[in-house]
């Protein structure tokens, strides 16, 4: 029998398959499940268990950032415009969000 906590998680958890690799994207703020106002700036963590990942990645997601401020820094064809697949996966839920890797080198 499945525990009720597994059917209705108390914290936001997503199992991800990004570029053929599996991982867990999770948050520690339960308000993300029930209060849309908490989706302004929040923290997510990602762990894949891969050898190259030595620690859990701490990501800050800002859903109200101004994408045009970032776009002016580089040309549309520059390699800096490419985004990690994990960021693109997060943007399927929060379109247009900016994601800070907080000192961790982006992977995937």
CSV table of C-alpha atoms in Angstrom, one decimal:
chain,number,residue,atom,x,y,z
A,1,UNK,CA,0.0,0.0,0.0
A,2,UNK,CA,1.3,3.5,-0.9
A,3,UNK,CA,1.6,6.0,1.9
A,4,UNK,CA,-0.6,9.1,1.5
A,5,UNK,CA,2.6,11.2,1.8
A,6,UNK,CA,3.8,9.6,-1.4
A,7,UNK,CA,0.6,10.3,-3.3
A,8,UNK,CA,0.5,13.9,-2.1
A,9,UNK,CA,4.0,15.2,-1.4
A,10,UNK,CA,4.6,17.8,1.3
A,11,UNK,CA,7.4,19.3,-0.7
A,12,UNK,CA,7.7,19.9,-4.5
A,13,UNK,CA,9.6,17.0,-6.2
A,14,UNK,CA,10.1,16.3,-9.9
A,15,UNK,CA,11.8,13.3,-11.4
A,16,UNK,CA,13.6,14.5,-14.5
A,17,UNK,CA,15.0,12.9,-17.5
A,18,UNK,CA,17.1,15.5,-19.2
A,19,UNK,CA,19.3,14.6,-22.1
A,20,UNK,CA,19.0,10.9,-21.3
A,21,UNK,CA,20.1,11.3,-17.7
A,22,UNK,CA,17.8,11.0,-14.7
A,23,UNK,CA,17.8,13.2,-11.7
A,24,UNK,CA,15.6,14.7,-8.9
A,25,UNK,CA,14.6,18.4,-8.9
A,26,UNK,CA,13.2,19.4,-5.6
A,27,UNK,CA,12.3,22.4,-3.4
A,28,UNK,CA,12.3,22.8,0.3
A,29,UNK,CA,9.4,25.3,0.4
A,30,UNK,CA,6.0,23.6,0.6
A,31,UNK,CA,4.3,26.9,-0.4
A,32,UNK,CA,5.3,26.2,-4.0
A,33,UNK,CA,2.6,23.5,-4.0
A,34,UNK,CA,-0.2,25.7,-2.9
A,35,UNK,CA,0.5,29.4,-3.1
A,36,UNK,CA,1.3,31.0,-6.5
A,37,UNK,CA,2.7,34.1,-4.8
A,38,UNK,CA,5.7,32.1,-3.6
A,39,UNK,CA,6.7,31.5,-7.2
A,40,UNK,CA,8.3,34.9,-7.5
A,41,UNK,CA,11.9,34.0,-6.4
A,42,UNK,CA,12.5,30.6,-5.0
A,43,UNK,CA,15.2,27.9,-4.7
A,44,UNK,CA,15.3,24.5,-6.3
A,45,UNK,CA,17.9,21.8,-5.9
A,46,UNK,CA,19.0,19.2,-8.4
A,47,UNK,CA,20.8,15.9,-7.9
A,48,UNK,CA,21.5,13.3,-10.5
A,49,UNK,CA,23.9,11.0,-8.8
A,50,UNK,CA,26.3,11.2,-11.8
A,51,UNK,CA,30.0,10.9,-11.2
A,52,UNK,CA,30.7,14.5,-12.4
A,53,UNK,CA,28.2,16.0,-10.0
A,54,UNK,CA,30.0,16.3,-6.7
A,55,UNK,CA,27.3,18.1,-4.8
A,56,UNK,CA,23.6,19.0,-5.1
A,57,UNK,CA,23.1,22.0,-7.5
A,58,UNK,CA,21.4,24.9,-5.8
A,59,UNK,CA,19.4,26.9,-8.3
A,60,UNK,CA,17.6,30.2,-7.8
A,61,UNK,CA,14.6,30.7,-10.0
A,62,UNK,CA,13.3,34.2,-10.7
A,63,UNK,CA,10.0,34.2,-12.6
A,64,UNK,CA,9.6,38.0,-12.7
A,65,UNK,CA,13.0,38.8,-14.2
A,66,UNK,CA,13.2,40.9,-17.3
A,67,UNK,CA,14.5,38.6,-20.1
A,68,UNK,CA,15.3,41.6,-22.3
A,69,UNK,CA,17.9,42.8,-19.9
A,70,UNK,CA,19.9,39.6,-20.3
A,71,UNK,CA,19.3,39.4,-24.1
A,72,UNK,CA,21.1,42.7,-24.8
A,73,UNK,CA,24.4,41.5,-23.5
A,74,UNK,CA,25.1,39.0,-26.4
A,75,UNK,CA,24.1,38.6,-30.0
A,76,UNK,CA,21.4,36.0,-30.8
A,77,UNK,CA,23.9,33.7,-32.5
A,78,UNK,CA,26.5,33.8,-29.8
A,79,UNK,CA,27.3,30.6,-27.9
A,80,UNK,CA,26.3,32.3,-24.6
A,81,UNK,CA,22.7,32.3,-25.7
A,82,UNK,CA,22.6,28.5,-25.4
A,83,UNK,CA,21.0,27.3,-22.2
A,84,UNK,CA,21.6,24.0,-20.3
A,85,UNK,CA,18.9,21.4,-20.8
A,86,UNK,CA,18.0,21.5,-17.1
A,87,UNK,CA,17.2,25.2,-17.4
A,88,UNK,CA,15.0,24.5,-20.4
A,89,UNK,CA,13.2,21.8,-18.4
A,90,UNK,CA,12.5,24.2,-15.6
A,91,UNK,CA,11.2,26.7,-18.1
A,92,UNK,CA,8.5,24.2,-19.2
A,93,UNK,CA,6.9,25.0,-15.8
A,94,UNK,CA,8.0,28.6,-15.4
A,95,UNK,CA,8.3,30.1,-18.9
A,96,UNK,CA,10.7,33.0,-19.2
A,97,UNK,CA,12.3,32.5,-15.8
A,98,UNK,CA,15.9,33.3,-15.2
A,99,UNK,CA,17.9,30.6,-13.4
A,100,UNK,CA,21.0,31.4,-11.3
A,101,UNK,CA,23.3,28.4,-10.6
A,102,UNK,CA,24.8,30.1,-7.6
A,103,UNK,CA,28.4,29.4,-8.3
A,104,UNK,CA,27.9,25.9,-9.7
A,105,UNK,CA,29.0,25.4,-13.3
A,106,UNK,CA,25.9,24.6,-15.3
A,107,UNK,CA,25.8,21.0,-16.5
A,108,UNK,CA,23.6,18.9,-18.8
